[in-house]
Every structure is written in C-alpha cells, then in structure tokens.
PDB file of C-alpha atoms in Angstrom:
ATOM      1  CA  MET Y1079     -11.806  47.165  12.211  1.00 50.00           C
ATOM      2  CA  SER Y1080      -8.021  44.836  11.810  1.00 49.00           C
ATOM      3  CA  PRO Y1081      -6.356  46.647   8.537  1.00 52.00           C
ATOM      4  CA  VAL Y1082      -5.579  44.415   5.435  1.00 48.00           C
ATOM      5  CA  ARG Y1083      -2.674  43.917   3.526  1.00 50.00           C
ATOM      6  CA  ASP Y1084      -1.867  42.494   0.474  1.00 48.00           C
ATOM      7  CA  GLY Y1085      -5.048  40.344   0.654  1.00 47.00           C
ATOM      8  CA  VAL Y1086      -4.136  39.418   4.264  1.00 48.00           C
ATOM      9  CA  VAL Y1087      -6.807  40.276   7.512  1.00 47.00           C
ATOM     10  CA  THR Y1088      -4.120  41.619  10.001  1.00 51.00           C
ATOM     11  CA  GLY Y1089      -4.389  42.365  13.429  1.00 50.00           C
ATOM     12  CA  ALA Y1090      -6.140  40.969  16.396  1.00 49.00           C
ATOM     13  CA  GLY Y1091      -9.353  40.454  14.757  1.00 46.00           C
ATOM     14  CA  ARG Y1092      -7.644  39.114  11.614  1.00 48.00           C
ATOM     15  CA  SER Y1093     -10.422  35.932  12.101  1.00 46.00           C
ATOM     16  CA  ALA Y1094     -13.218  37.876  12.252  1.00 46.00           C
ATOM     17  CA  VAL Y1095     -12.782  39.834   9.023  1.00 47.00           C
ATOM     18  CA  PRO Y1096     -12.677  38.059   5.657  1.00 51.00           C
ATOM     19  CA  ALA Y1097     -10.670  38.227   3.007  1.00 47.00           C
ATOM     20  CA  PRO Y1098     -10.434  37.479  -0.796  1.00 48.00           C
ATOM     21  CA  PRO Y1099     -10.097  33.786  -1.277  1.00 52.00           C
ATOM     22  CA  ASP Y1100      -7.423  33.649  -4.277  1.00 54.00           C
ATOM     23  CA  ALA Y1101      -5.712  35.557  -2.100  1.00 50.00           C
ATOM     24  CA  THR Y1102      -5.409  34.267   1.535  1.00 46.00           C
ATOM     25  CA  ILE Y1103      -5.634  29.974   0.754  1.00 45.00           C
ATOM     26  CA  HIS Y1104      -2.244  29.821   0.212  1.00 51.00           C
ATOM     27  CA  VAL Y1105      -1.019  32.070   2.807  1.00 42.00           C
ATOM     28  CA  MET Y1106      -3.124  30.841   5.720  1.00 37.00           C
ATOM     29  CA  HIS Y1107      -2.360  27.558   4.990  1.00 44.00           C
ATOM     30  CA  HIS Y1108       1.074  28.320   6.341  1.00 47.00           C
ATOM     31  CA  LEU Y1109       0.099  30.479   9.157  1.00 39.00           C
ATOM     32  CA  LEU Y1110      -3.113  28.814  10.515  1.00 37.00           C
ATOM     33  CA  PRO Y1111      -1.164  25.617  13.502  1.00 42.00           C
ATOM     34  CA  ARG Y1112      -1.714  22.537  12.228  1.00 46.00           C
ATOM     35  CA  ARG Y1113      -4.426  20.841  14.046  1.00 43.00           C
ATOM     36  CA  PRO Y1114      -2.498  18.208  16.490  1.00 45.00           C
ATOM     37  CA  VAL Y1115      -1.434  15.076  15.356  1.00 44.00           C
ATOM     38  CA  ARG Y1116      -3.286  12.687  18.049  1.00 48.00           C
ATOM     39  CA  PRO Y1117      -2.260   9.544  19.470  1.00 49.00           C
ATOM     40  CA  LEU Y1118      -3.961   6.626  17.568  1.00 50.00           C
ATOM     41  CA  ARG Y1119      -6.719   5.163  20.671  1.00 65.00           C
ATOM     42  CA  LEU Y1120      -5.251   3.615  23.288  1.00 67.00           C
ATOM     43  CA  THR Y1121      -8.477   2.117  24.551  1.00 79.00           C
ATOM     44  CA  ALA Y1122      -9.620   0.749  21.293  1.00 82.00           C
ATOM     45  CA  LEU Y1123      -5.769  -0.461  20.361  1.00 83.00           C
ATOM     46  CA  VAL Y1124      -5.692  -2.524  23.523  1.00 86.00           C
ATOM     47  CA  CYS Y1125      -9.061  -3.742  22.852  1.00 90.00           C
ATOM     48  CA  THR Y1126      -8.438  -4.721  19.545  1.00 92.00           C
ATOM     49  CA  ALA Y1127      -4.949  -6.409  20.989  1.00 93.00           C
ATOM     50  CA  VAL Y1128      -5.535  -8.249  23.659  1.00 94.00           C
ATOM     51  CA  LEU Y1129      -8.837  -9.435  21.816  1.00 96.00           C
ATOM     52  CA  CYS Y1130      -6.819 -10.310  19.267  1.00 97.00           C
ATOM     53  CA  THR Y1131      -4.300 -12.304  21.704  1.00 97.00           C
ATOM     54  CA  ALA Y1132      -6.832 -14.315  23.513  1.00 98.00           C
ATOM     55  CA  LEU Y1133      -8.175 -15.533  20.106  1.00 98.00           C
ATOM     56  CA  ALA Y1134      -4.649 -16.298  19.296  1.00 98.00           C
ATOM     57  CA  LEU Y1135      -3.764 -18.083  22.241  1.00 98.00           C
ATOM     58  CA  ALA Y1136      -7.125 -20.403  21.681  1.00 98.00           C
ATOM     59  CA  LEU Y1137      -6.949 -21.840  18.440  1.00 98.00           C
ATOM     60  CA  THR Y1138      -3.059 -22.155  19.515  1.00 98.00           C
ATOM     61  CA  VAL Y1139      -3.826 -24.350  22.438  1.00 98.00           C
ATOM     62  CA  LEU Y1140      -6.315 -26.269  19.977  1.00 98.00           C
ATOM     63  CA  VAL Y1141      -4.439 -26.712  17.930  1.00 98.00           C
ATOM     64  CA  ALA Y1142      -1.437 -28.334  20.327  1.00 97.00           C
ATOM     65  CA  LEU Y1143      -4.303 -30.859  21.353  1.00 97.00           C
ATOM     66  CA  ARG Y1144      -5.177 -31.462  17.982  1.00 97.00           C
ATOM     67  CA  TRP Y1145      -9.278 -31.003  18.849  1.00 98.00           C
ATOM     68  CA  ARG Y1146     -11.576 -32.902  17.094  1.00 97.00           C
ATOM     69  CA  PRO Y1147     -13.886 -30.565  15.238  1.00 98.00           C
ATOM     70  CA  LEU Y1148     -11.576 -27.524  14.504  1.00 98.00           C
ATOM     71  CA  LEU Y1149      -9.235 -30.370  12.292  1.00 97.00           C
ATOM     72  CA  THR Y1150     -12.129 -32.055  10.265  1.00 98.00           C
ATOM     73  CA  VAL Y1151     -13.243 -28.090   9.833  1.00 98.00           C
ATOM     74  CA  ASP Y1152      -9.541 -28.049   8.698  1.00 98.00           C
ATOM     75  CA  VAL Y1153      -9.536 -30.779   6.495  1.00 98.00           C
ATOM     76  CA  ARG Y1154     -12.403 -30.294   4.917  1.00 98.00           C
ATOM     77  CA  VAL Y1155     -11.373 -26.886   3.168  1.00 98.00           C
ATOM     78  CA  SER Y1156      -8.504 -28.067   2.620  1.00 98.00           C
ATOM     79  CA  ASP Y1157      -9.305 -31.272   0.986  1.00 98.00           C
ATOM     80  CA  ALA Y1158     -12.374 -29.083  -1.506  1.00 98.00           C
ATOM     81  CA  LEU Y1159      -9.627 -26.689  -2.253  1.00 98.00           C
ATOM     82  CA  HIS Y1160      -7.426 -29.337  -3.529  1.00 98.00           C
ATOM     83  CA  ALA Y1161      -9.755 -30.823  -4.852  1.00 97.00           C
ATOM     84  CA  HIS Y1162     -10.407 -27.880  -6.980  1.00 97.00           C
ATOM     85  CA  ALA Y1163      -6.579 -26.641  -7.448  1.00 98.00           C
ATOM     86  CA  VAL Y1164      -5.909 -30.616  -8.855  1.00 97.00           C
ATOM     87  CA  ALA Y1165      -8.705 -29.858 -11.815  1.00 97.00           C
ATOM     88  CA  HIS Y1166      -7.954 -26.614 -12.950  1.00 97.00           C
ATOM     89  CA  PRO Y1167      -4.268 -26.328 -13.266  1.00 96.00           C
ATOM     90  CA  GLY Y1168      -4.716 -23.387 -15.306  1.00 96.00           C
ATOM     91  CA  TRP Y1169      -5.565 -21.268 -11.628  1.00 96.00           C
ATOM     92  CA  VAL Y1170      -3.427 -23.172  -9.255  1.00 97.00           C
ATOM     93  CA  ASP Y1171      -0.771 -21.263 -12.013  1.00 97.00           C
ATOM     94  CA  VAL Y1172      -2.082 -17.975 -11.153  1.00 97.00           C
ATOM     95  CA  VAL Y1173      -2.695 -18.369  -7.746  1.00 97.00           C
ATOM     96  CA  ARG Y1174       0.827 -19.506  -7.069  1.00 97.00           C
ATOM     97  CA  VAL Y1175       2.186 -16.171  -9.036  1.00 97.00           C
ATOM     98  CA  PHE Y1176       0.112 -14.235  -6.055  1.00 97.00           C
ATOM     99  CA  SER Y1177       1.135 -16.380  -3.571  1.00 97.00           C
ATOM    100  CA  ASP Y1178       5.509 -16.406  -4.349  1.00 95.00           C
ATOM    101  CA  TRP Y1179       5.855 -13.142  -5.663  1.00 97.00           C
ATOM    102  CA  VAL Y1180       2.950 -10.636  -5.153  1.00 97.00           C
ATOM    103  CA  TRP Y1181       2.416 -11.753  -1.630  1.00 97.00           C
ATOM    104  CA  ASP Y1182       5.287 -13.598  -1.206  1.00 97.00           C
ATOM    105  CA  PRO Y1183       7.066 -11.952   2.627  1.00 97.00           C
ATOM    106  CA  TRP Y1184      10.213 -11.335   1.175  1.00 97.00           C
ATOM    107  CA  THR Y1185       7.647  -8.370  -0.696  1.00 97.00           C
ATOM    108  CA  MET Y1186       5.963  -7.796   1.915  1.00 97.00           C
ATOM    109  CA  ARG Y1187       9.506  -6.877   4.168  1.00 97.00           C
ATOM    110  CA  ALA Y1188      10.602  -5.411   0.735  1.00 97.00           C
ATOM    111  CA  LEU Y1189       7.010  -2.941   0.714  1.00 96.00           C
ATOM    112  CA  ALA Y1190       8.135  -2.166   4.414  1.00 97.00           C
ATOM    113  CA  ALA Y1191      11.399  -1.380   3.903  1.00 97.00           C
ATOM    114  CA  VAL Y1192      10.525   1.422   1.518  1.00 97.00           C
ATOM    115  CA  ALA Y1193       8.117   2.734   3.658  1.00 95.00           C
ATOM    116  CA  VAL Y1194      10.950   2.566   6.324  1.00 97.00           C
ATOM    117  CA  LEU Y1195      13.241   4.206   4.360  1.00 97.00           C
ATOM    118  CA  ALA Y1196      10.422   6.716   3.105  1.00 95.00           C
ATOM    119  CA  LEU Y1197       9.608   7.590   6.359  1.00 95.00           C
ATOM    120  CA  VAL Y1198      13.363   8.256   7.436  1.00 96.00           C
ATOM    121  CA  LEU Y1199      14.114  10.161   4.710  1.00 95.00           C
ATOM    122  CA  ARG Y1200      11.065  12.677   6.334  1.00 92.00           C
ATOM    123  CA  GLY Y1201      12.809  12.780  10.015  1.00 93.00           C
ATOM    124  CA  GLU Y1202       9.980  10.693  11.207  1.00 93.00           C
ATOM    125  CA  ARG Y1203      12.955   8.353  12.407  1.00 94.00           C
ATOM    126  CA  GLU Y1204      10.511   6.779  15.895  1.00 94.00           C
ATOM    127  CA  LEU Y1205       8.201   5.648  13.233  1.00 94.00           C
ATOM    128  CA  ALA Y1206      10.355   4.020  10.813  1.00 96.00           C
ATOM    129  CA  VAL Y1207      12.000   2.740  14.049  1.00 96.00           C
ATOM    130  CA  ARG Y1208       8.478   1.053  14.835  1.00 96.00           C
ATOM    131  CA  PHE Y1209       7.429  -0.594  11.154  1.00 96.00           C
ATOM    132  CA  ALA Y1210      11.070  -1.805  10.911  1.00 97.00           C
ATOM    133  CA  ALA Y1211      10.431  -3.675  14.753  1.00 98.00           C
ATOM    134  CA  ALA Y1212       6.786  -4.500  13.505  1.00 98.00           C
ATOM    135  CA  THR Y1213       8.841  -5.936  10.496  1.00 97.00           C
ATOM    136  CA  VAL Y1214      11.462  -8.295  12.660  1.00 97.00           C
ATOM    137  CA  ALA Y1215       9.280  -9.526  15.039  1.00 98.00           C
ATOM    138  CA  ALA Y1216       6.277 -10.901  12.710  1.00 98.00           C
ATOM    139  CA  THR Y1217       9.266 -12.879  11.508  1.00 97.00           C
ATOM    140  CA  LEU Y1218      10.156 -13.912  14.749  1.00 98.00           C
ATOM    141  CA  VAL Y1219       7.023 -14.557  15.822  1.00 98.00           C
ATOM    142  CA  SER Y1220       6.095 -16.309  13.066  1.00 97.00           C
ATOM    143  CA  GLN Y1221       9.337 -19.137  12.844  1.00 97.00           C
ATOM    144  CA  GLY Y1222       9.510 -19.592  17.132  1.00 97.00           C
ATOM    145  CA  LEU Y1223       5.441 -20.775  17.167  1.00 97.00           C
ATOM    146  CA  LYS Y1224       6.361 -23.125  14.012  1.00 98.00           C
ATOM    147  CA  ALA Y1225       8.933 -24.236  15.684  1.00 97.00           C
ATOM    148  CA  LEU Y1226       7.323 -24.461  19.167  1.00 97.00           C
ATOM    149  CA  VAL Y1227       3.809 -26.167  17.796  1.00 97.00           C
ATOM    150  CA  GLY Y1228       5.688 -28.434  15.045  1.00 97.00           C
ATOM    151  CA  ARG Y1229       2.137 -28.798  13.288  1.00 97.00           C
ATOM    152  CA  ALA Y1230       3.070 -30.802   9.577  1.00 97.00           C
ATOM    153  CA  ARG Y1231       2.162 -29.056   6.402  1.00 98.00           C
ATOM    154  CA  PRO Y1232      -0.981 -31.077   4.603  1.00 97.00           C
ATOM    155  CA  VAL Y1233      -0.028 -34.326   2.634  1.00 96.00           C
ATOM    156  CA  TRP Y1234      -1.382 -35.247  -1.052  1.00 97.00           C
ATOM    157  CA  PRO Y1235      -0.562 -37.811  -2.970  1.00 96.00           C
ATOM    158  CA  ASP Y1236      -0.584 -35.347  -6.039  1.00 96.00           C
ATOM    159  CA  PRO Y1237       0.674 -31.647  -4.706  1.00 97.00           C
ATOM    160  CA  VAL Y1238       0.484 -28.486  -6.643  1.00 97.00           C
ATOM    161  CA  ALA Y1239       2.885 -26.928  -4.681  1.00 96.00           C
ATOM    162  CA  THR Y1240       5.416 -27.453  -2.231  1.00 94.00           C
ATOM    163  CA  ALA Y1241       6.646 -24.983   1.464  1.00 95.00           C
ATOM    164  CA  ASP Y1242       8.831 -25.454   3.899  1.00 91.00           C
ATOM    165  CA  TYR Y1243       9.351 -25.607   7.838  1.00 93.00           C
ATOM    166  CA  ALA Y1244       5.923 -26.437   9.341  1.00 97.00           C
ATOM    167  CA  ALA Y1245       2.613 -24.727   9.223  1.00 97.00           C
ATOM    168  CA  TYR Y1246       1.446 -22.468  12.150  1.00 98.00           C
ATOM    169  CA  PRO Y1247       1.314 -20.191  11.622  1.00 98.00           C
ATOM    170  CA  SER Y1248       0.911 -19.166   7.975  1.00 98.00           C
ATOM    171  CA  GLY Y1249       4.210 -16.270   7.753  1.00 97.00           C
ATOM    172  CA  HIS Y1250       2.567 -15.942   4.584  1.00 98.00           C
ATOM    173  CA  ALA Y1251      -1.625 -14.369   6.361  1.00 98.00           C
ATOM    174  CA  LEU Y1252       0.740 -12.486   9.118  1.00 98.00           C
ATOM    175  CA  THR Y1253       3.717 -10.579   7.850  1.00 98.00           C
ATOM    176  CA  ALA Y1254       1.239  -9.687   5.044  1.00 98.00           C
ATOM    177  CA  THR Y1255      -0.819  -8.448   7.581  1.00 98.00           C
ATOM    178  CA  VAL Y1256       1.472  -6.034   9.789  1.00 98.00           C
ATOM    179  CA  VAL Y1257       3.243  -4.589   6.413  1.00 98.00           C
ATOM    180  CA  CYS Y1258      -0.837  -3.891   5.259  1.00 97.00           C
ATOM    181  CA  VAL Y1259      -2.285  -2.794   8.932  1.00 96.00           C
ATOM    182  CA  LEU Y1260       1.230  -0.483   8.741  1.00 96.00           C
ATOM    183  CA  LEU Y1261       0.637   0.822   5.164  1.00 95.00           C
ATOM    184  CA  LEU Y1262      -2.373   1.222   6.325  1.00 94.00           C
ATOM    185  CA  TRP Y1263      -1.876   3.535   8.841  1.00 92.00           C
ATOM    186  CA  LEU Y1264       0.133   6.056   7.173  1.00 89.00           C
ATOM    187  CA  ALA Y1265      -2.716   6.547   4.793  1.00 87.00           C
ATOM    188  CA  PRO Y1266      -6.063   6.096   5.907  1.00 83.00           C
ATOM    189  CA  ARG Y1267      -8.032   7.698   3.403  1.00 83.00           C
ATOM    190  CA  SER Y1268      -6.761   6.256   0.717  1.00 89.00           C
ATOM    191  CA  TRP Y1269      -9.393   4.113  -0.797  1.00 93.00           C
ATOM    192  CA  PRO Y1270      -7.343   2.205  -3.255  1.00 94.00           C
ATOM    193  CA  LEU Y1271      -4.923   0.967  -0.773  1.00 93.00           C
ATOM    194  CA  ARG Y1272      -7.827   0.338   1.812  1.00 93.00           C
ATOM    195  CA  VAL Y1273      -9.154  -1.943  -1.411  1.00 96.00           C
ATOM    196  CA  ALA Y1274      -5.352  -3.371  -1.737  1.00 96.00           C
ATOM    197  CA  VAL Y1275      -5.037  -4.430   2.079  1.00 95.00           C
ATOM    198  CA  VAL Y1276      -7.880  -6.034   2.136  1.00 96.00           C
ATOM    199  CA  VAL Y1277      -7.508  -8.104  -0.970  1.00 97.00           C
ATOM    200  CA  SER Y1278      -4.104  -9.291  -0.091  1.00 97.00           C
ATOM    201  CA  VAL Y1279      -4.972  -9.767   3.370  1.00 97.00           C
ATOM    202  CA  VAL Y1280      -7.263 -12.579   2.594  1.00 97.00           C
ATOM    203  CA  GLY Y1281      -5.688 -13.336  -0.876  1.00 97.00           C
ATOM    204  CA  VAL Y1282      -2.668 -14.115   0.649  1.00 98.00           C
ATOM    205  CA  GLY Y1283      -4.378 -16.584   2.889  1.00 98.00           C
ATOM    206  CA  LEU Y1284      -6.769 -18.445   0.181  1.00 98.00           C
ATOM    207  CA  THR Y1285      -4.006 -18.716  -1.982  1.00 98.00           C
ATOM    208  CA  ARG Y1286      -1.687 -21.374   0.542  1.00 98.00           C
ATOM    209  CA  VAL Y1287      -5.281 -23.167   1.607  1.00 98.00           C
ATOM    210  CA  TYR Y1288      -5.833 -23.624  -2.203  1.00 98.00           C
ATOM    211  CA  LEU Y1289      -2.376 -24.264  -3.095  1.00 98.00           C
ATOM    212  CA  GLY Y1290      -2.853 -27.049   0.160  1.00 98.00           C
ATOM    213  CA  VAL Y1291       0.047 -26.384   1.715  1.00 98.00           C
ATOM    214  CA  HIS Y1292      -1.224 -24.772   4.740  1.00 98.00           C
ATOM    215  CA  TRP Y1293      -4.258 -25.581   6.951  1.00 98.00           C
ATOM    216  CA  SER Y1294      -6.999 -22.796   7.371  1.00 98.00           C
ATOM    217  CA  SER Y1295      -6.845 -22.038  11.188  1.00 98.00           C
ATOM    218  CA  ASP Y1296      -2.429 -21.976  10.050  1.00 98.00           C
ATOM    219  CA  VAL Y1297      -4.334 -19.086   8.392  1.00 98.00           C
ATOM    220  CA  MET Y1298      -6.330 -18.067  10.663  1.00 98.00           C
ATOM    221  CA  ALA Y1299      -3.207 -17.453  13.318  1.00 98.00           C
ATOM    222  CA  GLY Y1300      -2.008 -15.834  10.972  1.00 98.00           C
ATOM    223  CA  TRP Y1301      -4.333 -12.918  10.237  1.00 98.00           C
ATOM    224  CA  LEU Y1302      -4.436 -12.833  14.541  1.00 98.00           C
ATOM    225  CA  LEU Y1303      -0.821 -12.797  15.195  1.00 98.00           C
ATOM    226  CA  GLY Y1304      -0.664 -10.218  12.776  1.00 98.00           C
ATOM    227  CA  GLY Y1305      -3.395  -8.088  13.486  1.00 97.00           C
ATOM    228  CA  VAL Y1306      -1.435  -8.245  17.210  1.00 97.00           C
ATOM    229  CA  VAL Y1307       2.144  -7.500  15.768  1.00 98.00           C
ATOM    230  CA  ALA Y1308       1.064  -4.502  13.612  1.00 97.00           C
ATOM    231  CA  LEU Y1309      -1.349  -3.116  17.201  1.00 95.00           C
ATOM    232  CA  VAL Y1310       1.468  -3.278  20.087  1.00 95.00           C
ATOM    233  CA  ALA Y1311       4.234  -1.111  17.164  1.00 95.00           C
ATOM    234  CA  LEU Y1312       1.287   1.403  16.670  1.00 92.00           C
ATOM    235  CA  ALA Y1313       0.120   2.096  20.533  1.00 88.00           C
ATOM    236  CA  GLY Y1314       0.560   5.982  20.752  1.00 84.00           C
ATOM    237  CA  ALA Y1315       2.163   6.422  17.553  1.00 86.00           C
ATOM    238  CA  ARG Y1316       1.626   9.738  15.504  1.00 84.00           C
ATOM    239  CA  ARG Y1317       0.902   9.880  11.266  1.00 80.00           C
ATOM    240  CA  PRO Y1318       3.325  11.912  10.255  1.00 76.00           C
ATOM    241  CA  ALA Y1319       2.136  15.488   8.638  1.00 68.00           C
ATOM    242  CA  PRO Y1320       0.827  14.748   5.101  1.00 65.00           C
ATOM    243  CA  ALA Y1321       3.947  16.506   2.466  1.00 58.00           C
ATOM    244  CA  GLY Y1322       3.928  20.054   1.975  1.00 54.00           C
ATOM    245  CA  ARG Y1323       2.518  21.271   5.509  1.00 53.00           C
ATOM    246  CA  ALA Y1324       4.933  23.619   7.302  1.00 46.00           C
ATOM    247  CA  PRO Y1325       6.181  22.337  10.576  1.00 44.00           C
ATOM    248  CA  SER Y1326       4.168  22.525  13.624  1.00 45.00           C
ATOM    249  CA  SER Y1327       4.720  24.570  16.859  1.00 42.00           C
ATOM    250  CA  PRO Y1328       6.944  22.763  19.543  1.00 40.00           C
ATOM    251  CA  GLY Y1329       4.239  22.216  21.345  1.00 40.00           C
ATOM    252  CA  ALA Y1330       1.452  20.662  18.602  1.00 42.00           C
ATOM    253  CA  GLY Y1331       1.259  17.215  18.239  1.00 40.00           C
ATOM    254  CA  GLN Y1332       2.287  16.745  22.204  1.00 38.00           C
ATOM    255  CA  PRO Y1333      -0.202  15.198  24.936  1.00 35.00           C
ATOM    256  CA  GLY Y1334      -2.228  17.728  26.545  1.00 36.00           C
ATOM    257  CA  SER Y1335      -1.647  20.399  24.309  1.00 30.00           C
TER     258      SER Y1335
END
C-alpha cells in the first residue's frame, strides 16, 4: 500500500488510494497534468467559414447586379424602420447612443486592443497577433468592398442620421462581429458574455438600418464577412489556460499529445 505523507498519497499507487480531500485539493490542482488544449475543430471551422464565404460572395454579386427582389426587400425594410424613427425621435436618440458610441467600430477596436494587451502580458503572443490581425483585416475588408462595390446609402428627405463612405458592407456590423466572436472564443462558458455578444452583433445591425444609413443586405454582408474573418483568425488557435493554472508539461497541448 502506498504511504500517505502530509495528507497526500505518494508512490506509484497514488490514484488508487484516496486521501483527505481538504488536504489534497490544492496540491492535486498542481500535481495533475492539465488536459491538453485542443485546437478549434478544423472541420467545423472550415465548413462554417466556407459557407459564410459563399453566402457573402453570392450576396455581393446580387448587390452589384442590383437584383430586383433583393433591392425590393431592402427598400421595404428601410421604409418601415425609417417611418418609425421619424415618428419617434426619442427612440432615435437612444439608438444613436448605441450605434455611435457603444457599438461604434472604434469602440470595438478599443476592446480588441485591450484583449491583445492582456494576451501579450500573459505570454500568449501568437493569440495576440491573431486578434490584432483580425481587427485590421476587418477594416481592410470593409473599406475594400465599399470602394469596389460603391453602393449608395439610403437617401431620405427627412434623415435622422448621416454616415460617410459607401454602404456595402456595414463596417459597424463587420467589426462588431469580428471582435465579439474573438472575445467569446476566449471565454466560451461565460453566459453574460454570450448574451452581450448576441445583443451587440444583432443590435448594431438593427441600429444601422433603423437610423437609415444602411440597407438590410449591407448588415447581412457585415455579419457574414465578420464571421469569415474571425474564423480564419482562429484556425488552429488554442485557448489560453485559465489564470492560476500551473504551466503545462512541455508536450501538453501539442498536436498528437
């Protein structure tokens, strides 16, 4: 039988003989090897990224060709939301706070910068580079497609808000999707974060159409393209170990370990 010293089971039979739980919880937390952190499942990631890419490409082609059924839906949705906005200026004030401040692309970039800094301080430099690159890519994709497609924004005789540059895709929706997906990936079990991500991604899209500065298809493209950028950035990435965990063994967390 394996000896017990200071409440910790020792010897080759350590796992077979129970020790007093209160005396061993803290020690076992450091003795047991951390379960290897597996890469994001590439099959699911690739399939989702390919699907989002295909949908975004199809939507871009339809917008460029000015496909009438799509334009009809865009106009009807925008007309209905704009009529409500004009009749409810109080709602407009609230929506503008969320659109122009809470979910503004610069607010999202600031959140990403905080996440990048936190990752660097924890020694997760590869993840920090992925986050930073994805945030920059979101801006490049947004501005590049705006210049390429050159879609005009909605024009109203009584506008409640204005915006610069072309309409397609929505930079607000694209940037918020990228940053929110990346943040959620860091803490997938946080229900408050899950709710915040869903509310932010959906909410920013709705606010842009409600304020009359985007068509609904602009927002849809932002969501799809943001998903593609985030998924590409996370391909093969590994989540950092929770703070307070003991460092893993040299081989832990590596493919095939």
